[in-house]
PDB file of C-alpha atoms and ligand atoms in Angstrom:
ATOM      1  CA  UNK A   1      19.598 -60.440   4.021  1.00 94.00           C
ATOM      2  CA  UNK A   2      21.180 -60.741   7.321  1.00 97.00           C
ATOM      3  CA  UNK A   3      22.399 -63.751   8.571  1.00 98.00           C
ATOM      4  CA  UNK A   4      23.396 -64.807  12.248  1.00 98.00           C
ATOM      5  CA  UNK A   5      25.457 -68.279  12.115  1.00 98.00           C
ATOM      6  CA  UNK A   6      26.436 -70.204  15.310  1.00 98.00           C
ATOM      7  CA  UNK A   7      26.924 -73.922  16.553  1.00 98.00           C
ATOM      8  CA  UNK A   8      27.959 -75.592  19.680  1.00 97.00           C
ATOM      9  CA  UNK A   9      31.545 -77.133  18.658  1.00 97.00           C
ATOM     10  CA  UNK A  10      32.959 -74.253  19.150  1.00 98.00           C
ATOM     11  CA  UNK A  11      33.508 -71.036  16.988  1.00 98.00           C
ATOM     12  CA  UNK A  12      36.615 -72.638  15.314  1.00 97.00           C
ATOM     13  CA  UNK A  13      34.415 -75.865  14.190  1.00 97.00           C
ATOM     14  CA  UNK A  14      35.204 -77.178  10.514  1.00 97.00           C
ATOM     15  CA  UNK A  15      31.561 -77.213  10.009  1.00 98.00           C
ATOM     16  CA  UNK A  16      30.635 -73.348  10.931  1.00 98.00           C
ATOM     17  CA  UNK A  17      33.526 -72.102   8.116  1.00 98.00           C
ATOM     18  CA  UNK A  18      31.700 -74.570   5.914  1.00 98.00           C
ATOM     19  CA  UNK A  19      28.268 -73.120   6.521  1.00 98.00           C
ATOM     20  CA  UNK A  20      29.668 -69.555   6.217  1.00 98.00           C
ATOM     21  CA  UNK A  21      31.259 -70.524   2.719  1.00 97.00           C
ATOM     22  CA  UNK A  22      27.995 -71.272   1.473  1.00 97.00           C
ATOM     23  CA  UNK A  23      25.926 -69.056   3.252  1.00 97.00           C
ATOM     24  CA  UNK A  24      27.805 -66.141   1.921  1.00 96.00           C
ATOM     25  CA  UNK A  25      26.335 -66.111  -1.423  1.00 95.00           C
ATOM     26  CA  UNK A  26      22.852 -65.447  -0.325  1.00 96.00           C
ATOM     27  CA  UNK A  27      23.415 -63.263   2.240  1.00 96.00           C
ATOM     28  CA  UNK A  28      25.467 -60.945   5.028  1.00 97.00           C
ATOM     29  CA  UNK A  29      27.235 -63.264   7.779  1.00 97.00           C
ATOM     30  CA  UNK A  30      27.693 -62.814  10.809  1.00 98.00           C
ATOM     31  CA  UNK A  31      29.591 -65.595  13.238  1.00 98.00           C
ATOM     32  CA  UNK A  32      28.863 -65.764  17.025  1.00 98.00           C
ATOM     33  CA  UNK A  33      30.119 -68.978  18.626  1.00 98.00           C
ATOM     34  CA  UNK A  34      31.244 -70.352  21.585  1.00 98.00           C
ATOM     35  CA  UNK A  35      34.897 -70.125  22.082  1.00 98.00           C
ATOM     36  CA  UNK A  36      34.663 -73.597  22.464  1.00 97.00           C
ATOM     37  CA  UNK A  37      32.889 -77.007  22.190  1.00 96.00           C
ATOM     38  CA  UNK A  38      29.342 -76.830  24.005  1.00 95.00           C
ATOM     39  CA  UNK A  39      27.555 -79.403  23.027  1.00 92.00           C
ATOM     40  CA  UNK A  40      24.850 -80.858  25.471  1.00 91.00           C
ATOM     41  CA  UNK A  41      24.109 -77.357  26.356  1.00 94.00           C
ATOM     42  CA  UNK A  42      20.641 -76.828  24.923  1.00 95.00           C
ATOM     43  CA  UNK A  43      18.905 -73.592  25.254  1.00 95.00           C
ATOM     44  CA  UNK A  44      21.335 -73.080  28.607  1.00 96.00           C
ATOM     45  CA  UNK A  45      22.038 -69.316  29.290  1.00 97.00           C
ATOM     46  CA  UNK A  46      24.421 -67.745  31.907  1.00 97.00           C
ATOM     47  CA  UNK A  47      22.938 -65.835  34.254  1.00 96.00           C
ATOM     48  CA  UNK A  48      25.623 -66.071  37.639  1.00 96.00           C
ATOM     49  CA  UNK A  49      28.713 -64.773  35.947  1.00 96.00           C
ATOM     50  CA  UNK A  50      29.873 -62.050  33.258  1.00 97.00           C
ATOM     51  CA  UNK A  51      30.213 -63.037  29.706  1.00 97.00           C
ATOM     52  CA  UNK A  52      33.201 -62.104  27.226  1.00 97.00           C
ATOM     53  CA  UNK A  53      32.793 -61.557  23.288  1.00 97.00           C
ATOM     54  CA  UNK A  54      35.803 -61.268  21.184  1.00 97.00           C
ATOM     55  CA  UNK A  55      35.883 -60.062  17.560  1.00 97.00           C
ATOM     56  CA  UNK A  56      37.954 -62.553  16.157  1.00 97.00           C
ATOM     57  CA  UNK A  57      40.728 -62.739  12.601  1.00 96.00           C
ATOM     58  CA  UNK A  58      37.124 -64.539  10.500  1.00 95.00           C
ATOM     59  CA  UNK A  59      38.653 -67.537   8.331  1.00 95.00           C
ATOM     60  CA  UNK A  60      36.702 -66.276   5.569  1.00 95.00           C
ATOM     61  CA  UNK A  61      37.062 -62.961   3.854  1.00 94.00           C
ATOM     62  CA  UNK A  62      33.902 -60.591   4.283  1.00 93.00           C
ATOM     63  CA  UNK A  63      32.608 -62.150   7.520  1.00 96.00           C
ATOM     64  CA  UNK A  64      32.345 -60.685  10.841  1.00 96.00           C
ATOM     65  CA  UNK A  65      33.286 -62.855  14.022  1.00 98.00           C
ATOM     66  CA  UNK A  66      32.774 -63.328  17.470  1.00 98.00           C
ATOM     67  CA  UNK A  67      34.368 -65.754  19.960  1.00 98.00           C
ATOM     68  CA  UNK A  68      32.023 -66.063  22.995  1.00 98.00           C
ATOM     69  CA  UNK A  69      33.088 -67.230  26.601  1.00 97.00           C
ATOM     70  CA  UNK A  70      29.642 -68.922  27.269  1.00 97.00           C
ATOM     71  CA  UNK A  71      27.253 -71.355  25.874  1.00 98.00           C
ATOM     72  CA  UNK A  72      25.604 -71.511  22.295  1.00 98.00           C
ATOM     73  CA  UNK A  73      22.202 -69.841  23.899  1.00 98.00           C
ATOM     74  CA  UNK A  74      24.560 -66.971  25.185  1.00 98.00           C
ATOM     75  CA  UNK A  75      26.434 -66.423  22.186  1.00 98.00           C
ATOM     76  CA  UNK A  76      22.931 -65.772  20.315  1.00 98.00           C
ATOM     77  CA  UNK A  77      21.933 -63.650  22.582  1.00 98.00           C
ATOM     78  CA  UNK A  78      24.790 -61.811  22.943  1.00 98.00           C
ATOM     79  CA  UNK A  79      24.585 -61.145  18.776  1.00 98.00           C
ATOM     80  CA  UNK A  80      20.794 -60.487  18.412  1.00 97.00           C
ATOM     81  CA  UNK A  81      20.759 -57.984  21.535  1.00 96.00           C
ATOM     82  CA  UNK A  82      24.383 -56.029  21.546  1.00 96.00           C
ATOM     83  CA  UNK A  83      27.236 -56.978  18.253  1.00 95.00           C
ATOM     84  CA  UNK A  84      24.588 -56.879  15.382  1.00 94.00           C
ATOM     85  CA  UNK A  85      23.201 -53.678  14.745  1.00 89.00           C
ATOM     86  CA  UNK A  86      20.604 -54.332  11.788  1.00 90.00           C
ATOM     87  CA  UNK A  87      17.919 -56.719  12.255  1.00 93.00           C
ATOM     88  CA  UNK A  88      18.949 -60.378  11.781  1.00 96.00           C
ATOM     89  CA  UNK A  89      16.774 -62.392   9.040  1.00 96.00           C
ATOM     90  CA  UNK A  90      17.953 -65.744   9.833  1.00 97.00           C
ATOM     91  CA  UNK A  91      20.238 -68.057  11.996  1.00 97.00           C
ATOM     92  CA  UNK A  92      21.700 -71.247  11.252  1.00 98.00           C
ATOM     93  CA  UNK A  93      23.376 -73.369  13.955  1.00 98.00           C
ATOM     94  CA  UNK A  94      25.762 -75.967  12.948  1.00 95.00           C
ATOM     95  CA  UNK A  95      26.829 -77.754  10.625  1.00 97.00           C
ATOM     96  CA  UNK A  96      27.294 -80.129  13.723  1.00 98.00           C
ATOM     97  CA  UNK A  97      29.255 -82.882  14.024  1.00 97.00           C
ATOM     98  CA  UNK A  98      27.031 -86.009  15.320  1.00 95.00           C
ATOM     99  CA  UNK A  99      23.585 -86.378  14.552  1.00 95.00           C
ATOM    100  CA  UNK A 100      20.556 -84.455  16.733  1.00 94.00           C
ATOM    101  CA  UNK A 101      17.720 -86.317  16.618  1.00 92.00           C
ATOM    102  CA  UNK A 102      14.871 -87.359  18.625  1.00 90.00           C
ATOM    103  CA  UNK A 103      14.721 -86.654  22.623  1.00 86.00           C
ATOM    104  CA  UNK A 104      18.680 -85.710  22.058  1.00 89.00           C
ATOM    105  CA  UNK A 105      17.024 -82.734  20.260  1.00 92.00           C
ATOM    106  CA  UNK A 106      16.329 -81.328  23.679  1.00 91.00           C
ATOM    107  CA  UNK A 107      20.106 -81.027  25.057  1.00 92.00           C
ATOM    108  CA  UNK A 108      21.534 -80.435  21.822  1.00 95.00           C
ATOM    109  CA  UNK A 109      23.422 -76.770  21.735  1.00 97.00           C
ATOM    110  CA  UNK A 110      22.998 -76.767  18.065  1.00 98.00           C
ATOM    111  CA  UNK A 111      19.293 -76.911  18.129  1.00 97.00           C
ATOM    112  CA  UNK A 112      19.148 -74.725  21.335  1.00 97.00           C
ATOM    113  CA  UNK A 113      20.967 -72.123  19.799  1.00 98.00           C
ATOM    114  CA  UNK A 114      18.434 -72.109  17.028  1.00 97.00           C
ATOM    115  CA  UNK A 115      15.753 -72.108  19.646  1.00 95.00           C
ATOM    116  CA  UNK A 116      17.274 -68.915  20.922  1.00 96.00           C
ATOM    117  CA  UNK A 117      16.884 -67.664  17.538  1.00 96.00           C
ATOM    118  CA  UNK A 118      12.922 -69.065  17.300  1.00 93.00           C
ATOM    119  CA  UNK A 119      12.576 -66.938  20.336  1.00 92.00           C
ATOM    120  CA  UNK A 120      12.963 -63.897  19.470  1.00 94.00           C
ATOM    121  CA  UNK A 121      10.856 -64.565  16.269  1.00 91.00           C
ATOM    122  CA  UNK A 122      13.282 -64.811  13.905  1.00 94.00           C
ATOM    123  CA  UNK A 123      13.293 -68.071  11.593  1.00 93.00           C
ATOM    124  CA  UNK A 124      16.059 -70.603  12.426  1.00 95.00           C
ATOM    125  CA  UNK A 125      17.466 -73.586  11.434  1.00 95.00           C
ATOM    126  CA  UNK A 126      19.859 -76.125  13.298  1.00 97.00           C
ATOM    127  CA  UNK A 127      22.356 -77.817  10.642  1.00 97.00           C
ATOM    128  CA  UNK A 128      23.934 -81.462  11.457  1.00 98.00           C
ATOM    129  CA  UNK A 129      25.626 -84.654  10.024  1.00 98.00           C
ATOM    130  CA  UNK A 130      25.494 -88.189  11.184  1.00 96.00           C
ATOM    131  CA  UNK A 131      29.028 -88.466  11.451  1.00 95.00           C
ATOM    132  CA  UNK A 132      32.031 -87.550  14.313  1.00 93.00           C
ATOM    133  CA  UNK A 133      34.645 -88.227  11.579  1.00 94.00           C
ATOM    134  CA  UNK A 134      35.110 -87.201   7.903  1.00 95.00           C
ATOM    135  CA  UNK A 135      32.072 -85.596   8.032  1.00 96.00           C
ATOM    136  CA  UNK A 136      30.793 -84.651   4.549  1.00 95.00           C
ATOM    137  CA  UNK A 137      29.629 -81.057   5.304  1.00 97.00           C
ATOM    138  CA  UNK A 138      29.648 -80.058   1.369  1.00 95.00           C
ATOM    139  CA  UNK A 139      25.872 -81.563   1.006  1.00 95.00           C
ATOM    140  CA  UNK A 140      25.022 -79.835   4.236  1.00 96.00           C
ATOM    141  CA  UNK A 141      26.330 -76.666   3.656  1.00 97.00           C
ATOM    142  CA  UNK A 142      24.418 -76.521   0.278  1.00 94.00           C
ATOM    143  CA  UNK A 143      20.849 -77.596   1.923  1.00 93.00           C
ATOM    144  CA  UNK A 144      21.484 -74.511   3.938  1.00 95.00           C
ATOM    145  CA  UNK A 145      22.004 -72.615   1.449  1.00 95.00           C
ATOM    146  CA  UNK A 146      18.711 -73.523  -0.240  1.00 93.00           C
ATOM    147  CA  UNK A 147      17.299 -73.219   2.958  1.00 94.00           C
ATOM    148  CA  UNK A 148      18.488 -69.573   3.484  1.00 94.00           C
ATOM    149  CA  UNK A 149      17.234 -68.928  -0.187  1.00 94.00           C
ATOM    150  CA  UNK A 150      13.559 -70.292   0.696  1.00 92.00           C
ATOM    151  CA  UNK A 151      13.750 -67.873   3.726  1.00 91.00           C
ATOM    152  CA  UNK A 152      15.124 -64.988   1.831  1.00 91.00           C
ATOM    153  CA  UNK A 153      11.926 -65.216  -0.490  1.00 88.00           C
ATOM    154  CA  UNK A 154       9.536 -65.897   2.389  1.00 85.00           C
ATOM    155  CA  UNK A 155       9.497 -69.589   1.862  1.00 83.00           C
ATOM    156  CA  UNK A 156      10.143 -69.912   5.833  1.00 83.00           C
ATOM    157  CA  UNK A 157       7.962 -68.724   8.057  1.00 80.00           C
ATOM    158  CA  UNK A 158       9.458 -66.225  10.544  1.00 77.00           C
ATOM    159  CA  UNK A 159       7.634 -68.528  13.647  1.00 81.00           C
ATOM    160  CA  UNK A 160       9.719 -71.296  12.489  1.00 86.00           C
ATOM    161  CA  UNK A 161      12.373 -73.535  13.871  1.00 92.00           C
ATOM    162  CA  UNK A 162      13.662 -76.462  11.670  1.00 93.00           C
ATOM    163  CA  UNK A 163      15.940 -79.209  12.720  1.00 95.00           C
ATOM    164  CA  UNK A 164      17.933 -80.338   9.926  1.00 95.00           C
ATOM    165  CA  UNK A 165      19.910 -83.509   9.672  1.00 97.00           C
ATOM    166  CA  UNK A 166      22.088 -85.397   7.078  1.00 97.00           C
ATOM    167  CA  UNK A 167      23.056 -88.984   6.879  1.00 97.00           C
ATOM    168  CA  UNK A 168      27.145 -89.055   6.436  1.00 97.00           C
ATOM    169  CA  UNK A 169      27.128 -89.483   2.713  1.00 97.00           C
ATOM    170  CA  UNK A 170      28.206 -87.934  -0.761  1.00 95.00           C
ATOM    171  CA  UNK A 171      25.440 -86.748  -2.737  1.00 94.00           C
ATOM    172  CA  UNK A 172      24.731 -89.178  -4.834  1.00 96.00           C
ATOM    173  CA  UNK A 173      23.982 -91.929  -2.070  1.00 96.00           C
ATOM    174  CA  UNK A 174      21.653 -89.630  -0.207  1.00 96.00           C
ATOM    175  CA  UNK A 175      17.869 -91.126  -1.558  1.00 96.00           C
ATOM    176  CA  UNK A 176      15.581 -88.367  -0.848  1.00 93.00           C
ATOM    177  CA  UNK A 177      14.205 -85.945   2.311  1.00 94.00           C
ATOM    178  CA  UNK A 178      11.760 -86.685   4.519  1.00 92.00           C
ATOM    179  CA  UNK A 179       9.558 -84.558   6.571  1.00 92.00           C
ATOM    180  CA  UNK A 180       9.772 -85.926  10.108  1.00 91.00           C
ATOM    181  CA  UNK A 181       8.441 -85.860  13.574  1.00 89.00           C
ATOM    182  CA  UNK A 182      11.040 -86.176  16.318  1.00 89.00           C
ATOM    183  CA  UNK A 183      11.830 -90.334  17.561  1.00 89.00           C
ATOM    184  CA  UNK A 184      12.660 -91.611  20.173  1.00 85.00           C
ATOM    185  CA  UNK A 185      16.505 -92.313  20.770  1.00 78.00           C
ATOM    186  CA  UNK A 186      16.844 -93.315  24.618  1.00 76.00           C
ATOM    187  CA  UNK A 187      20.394 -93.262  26.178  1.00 75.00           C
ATOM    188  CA  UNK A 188      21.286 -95.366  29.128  1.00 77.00           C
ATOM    189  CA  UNK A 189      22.919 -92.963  31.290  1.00 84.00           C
ATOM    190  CA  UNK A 190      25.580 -94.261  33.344  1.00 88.00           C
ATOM    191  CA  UNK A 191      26.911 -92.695  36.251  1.00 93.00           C
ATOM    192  CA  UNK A 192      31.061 -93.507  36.540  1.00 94.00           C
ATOM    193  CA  UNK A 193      32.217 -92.284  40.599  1.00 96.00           C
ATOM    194  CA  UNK A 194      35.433 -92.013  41.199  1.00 96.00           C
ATOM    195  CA  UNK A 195      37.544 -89.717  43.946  1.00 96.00           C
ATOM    196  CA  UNK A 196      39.752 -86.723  43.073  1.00 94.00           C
ATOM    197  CA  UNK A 197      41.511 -87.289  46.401  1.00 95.00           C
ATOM    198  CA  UNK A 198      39.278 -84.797  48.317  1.00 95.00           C
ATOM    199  CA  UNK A 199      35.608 -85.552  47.315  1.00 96.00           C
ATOM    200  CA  UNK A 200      33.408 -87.755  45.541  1.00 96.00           C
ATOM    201  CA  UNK A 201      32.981 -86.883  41.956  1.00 96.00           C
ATOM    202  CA  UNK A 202      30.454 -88.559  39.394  1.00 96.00           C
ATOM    203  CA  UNK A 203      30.412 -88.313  35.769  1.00 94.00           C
ATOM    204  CA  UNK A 204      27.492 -88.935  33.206  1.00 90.00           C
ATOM    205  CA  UNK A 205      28.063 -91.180  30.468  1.00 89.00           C
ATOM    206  CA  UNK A 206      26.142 -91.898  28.023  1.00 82.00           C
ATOM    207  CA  UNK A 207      25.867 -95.257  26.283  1.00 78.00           C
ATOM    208  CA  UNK A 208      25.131 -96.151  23.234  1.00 78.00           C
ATOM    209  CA  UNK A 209      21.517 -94.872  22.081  1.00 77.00           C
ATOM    210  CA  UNK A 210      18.682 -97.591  21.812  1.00 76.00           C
ATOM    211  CA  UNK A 211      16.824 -96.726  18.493  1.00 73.00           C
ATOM    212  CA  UNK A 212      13.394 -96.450  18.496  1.00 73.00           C
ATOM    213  CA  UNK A 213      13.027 -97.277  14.169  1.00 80.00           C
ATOM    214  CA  UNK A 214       9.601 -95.580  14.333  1.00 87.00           C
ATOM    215  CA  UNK A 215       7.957 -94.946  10.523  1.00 92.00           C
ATOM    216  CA  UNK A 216       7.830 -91.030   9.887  1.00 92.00           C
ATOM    217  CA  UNK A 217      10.748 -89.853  12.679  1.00 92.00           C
ATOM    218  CA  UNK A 218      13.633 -88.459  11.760  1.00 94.00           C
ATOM    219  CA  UNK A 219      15.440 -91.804  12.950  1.00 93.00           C
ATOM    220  CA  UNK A 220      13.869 -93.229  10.496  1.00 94.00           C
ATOM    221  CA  UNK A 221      14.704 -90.807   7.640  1.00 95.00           C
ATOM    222  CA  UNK A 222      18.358 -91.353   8.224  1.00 95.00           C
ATOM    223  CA  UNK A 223      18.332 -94.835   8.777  1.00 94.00           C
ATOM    224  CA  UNK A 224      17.137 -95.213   5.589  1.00 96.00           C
ATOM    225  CA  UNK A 225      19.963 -92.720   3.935  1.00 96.00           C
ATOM    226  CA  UNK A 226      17.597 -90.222   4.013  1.00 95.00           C
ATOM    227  CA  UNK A 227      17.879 -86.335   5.159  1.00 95.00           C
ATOM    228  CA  UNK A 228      15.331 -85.099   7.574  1.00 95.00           C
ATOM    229  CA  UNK A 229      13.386 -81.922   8.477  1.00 94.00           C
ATOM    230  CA  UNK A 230      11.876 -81.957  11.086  1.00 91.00           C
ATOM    231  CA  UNK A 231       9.676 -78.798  12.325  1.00 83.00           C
ATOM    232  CA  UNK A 232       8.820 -77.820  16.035  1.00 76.00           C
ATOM    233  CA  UNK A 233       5.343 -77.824  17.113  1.00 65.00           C
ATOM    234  CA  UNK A 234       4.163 -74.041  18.272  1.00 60.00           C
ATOM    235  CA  UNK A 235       4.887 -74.577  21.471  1.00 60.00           C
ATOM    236  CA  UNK A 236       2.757 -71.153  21.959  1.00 62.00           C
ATOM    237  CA  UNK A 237      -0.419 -73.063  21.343  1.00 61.00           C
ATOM    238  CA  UNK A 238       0.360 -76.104  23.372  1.00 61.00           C
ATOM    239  CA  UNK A 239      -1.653 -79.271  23.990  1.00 59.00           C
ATOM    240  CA  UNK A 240      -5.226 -79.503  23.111  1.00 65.00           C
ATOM    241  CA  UNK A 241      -5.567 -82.621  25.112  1.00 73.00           C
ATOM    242  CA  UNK A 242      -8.867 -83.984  26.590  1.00 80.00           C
ATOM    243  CA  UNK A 243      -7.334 -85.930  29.323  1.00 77.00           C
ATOM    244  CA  UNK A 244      -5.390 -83.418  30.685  1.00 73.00           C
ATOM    245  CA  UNK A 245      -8.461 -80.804  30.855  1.00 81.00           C
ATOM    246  CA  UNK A 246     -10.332 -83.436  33.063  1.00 84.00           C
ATOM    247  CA  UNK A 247      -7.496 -84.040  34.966  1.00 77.00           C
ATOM    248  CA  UNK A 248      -7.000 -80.567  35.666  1.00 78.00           C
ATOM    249  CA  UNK A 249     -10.520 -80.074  36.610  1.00 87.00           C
ATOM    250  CA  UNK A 250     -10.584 -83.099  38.966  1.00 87.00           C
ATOM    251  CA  UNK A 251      -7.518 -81.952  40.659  1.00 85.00           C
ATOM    252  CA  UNK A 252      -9.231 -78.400  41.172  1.00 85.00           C
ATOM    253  CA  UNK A 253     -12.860 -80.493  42.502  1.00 89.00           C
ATOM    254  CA  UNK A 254     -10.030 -82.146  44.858  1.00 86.00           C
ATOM    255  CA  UNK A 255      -8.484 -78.622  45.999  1.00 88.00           C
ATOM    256  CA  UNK A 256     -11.957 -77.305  46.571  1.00 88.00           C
ATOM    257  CA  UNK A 257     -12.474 -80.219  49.190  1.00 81.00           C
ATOM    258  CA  UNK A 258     -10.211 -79.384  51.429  1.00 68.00           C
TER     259      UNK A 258
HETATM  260 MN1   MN B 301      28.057 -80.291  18.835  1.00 76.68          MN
END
């Protein structure tokens, strides 16, 4: 079994060795990261400039890695299409420091580098804990490892992208695992200006979340020192909704009445 790992805190990260460790047991591993902390990069890929991989000195015997001048999306793509020659069975992003959960699932690099991953129709799985400071990644790393397992037996299917995340805790304070559905976690941007002497500049910043506690999100799971999985929907099958479909055929009456 082949196995791609990755993250967005860059390629150094505490928690990417710490997924390696583990993830060595079950399979081959491979490291392509960004050279350095992307997070709030999503799925983002450079297209407008040239893109540098380095083979770097791996912190862990029997590893291959790669140091990537771009974002987490590039650095997947840069491993799945040119530095890994056998096919790739799996990628895990992470383990990420700071939670990804709800909307934030959307600009997170960790879960976009997954979704590059998803993609190209391999399964993948984005790895983070709750915490910005002694983060315990020991639990994490070993739920990826079980995770990995599942997949290596066929327990994951390959159309599969699973967001992963662990309240801060040692093992025996975590109370069980949920299976969520994404909550909603809304930021109040604020926009700081100030003047670098020659222009305007502004700079986003983002407050502190407002939590939407909603039964069955992954919010939920954690506030209640619980670890959550939460699956994508197949966003190749999209929305079977009724409203829309007579919306978009009273939009086309409209058209034809011009
Ligand atoms: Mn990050």
């Amino acid at each position: 079994m082949q196995i791609l790992v990755t993250n967005d805190d860059g390629v150094y990260a505490d928690g990417l060795w710490a997924l390696a460790r583990e993830l060595k047991s079950v399979g081959d591993v491979i490291i392509s990261a960004p050279d350095r902390d992307q997070s709030g990069k999503g799925t983002s890929v450079t297209l407008d400039r040239p893109l540098r991989l380095n083979k770097i000195a791996p912190l862990l015997d029997g590893v291959q890695a790669y140091s990537v001048e771009g974002t987490p999306g590039d650095s997947v793509i840069l491993a799945l299409r040119h530095a890994v020659k056998n096919k790739v069975d799996l990628v895990i992003s992470g383990i990420n420091e700071g939670p990804n959960l709800g909307n934030d699932t959307f600009i997170s690099g960790t879960v976009g580098a997954a979704m590059q991953g998803y993609f190209y129709g391999i399964p993948s799985i984005a790895v983070s804990v709750a915490a910005f400071q002694d983060v315990h990644f020991d639990v994490a790393a070993e739920m990826a490892k079980l995770l990995a397992e599942a997949a290596a037996s066929g327990g994951i299917p390959e159309r599969m992208l699973l967001n992963v995340n662990l309240p801060n805790l040692p093992r025996e304070k975590i109370k069980g695992i949920e299976v969520t559905r994404l909550g909603e976690r809304n930021y109040m941007d604020k926009v700081d200006t100030g003047h670098d002497g020659k222009r305007q500049y502004y700079w986003i910043v983002r407050g502190i979340p407002e939590w939407g506690v909603h039964p069955g999100s992954d919010i939920w799971a954690l506030e209640q020192d619980k670890i959550s999985i939460s699956s994508f929907p197949d966003v190749y099958n999209g929305y079977n909704s009724d409203s829309l479909k007579k919306l978009a055929s009273e939009i086309f009456r409209k058209l034809n009445h011009k």
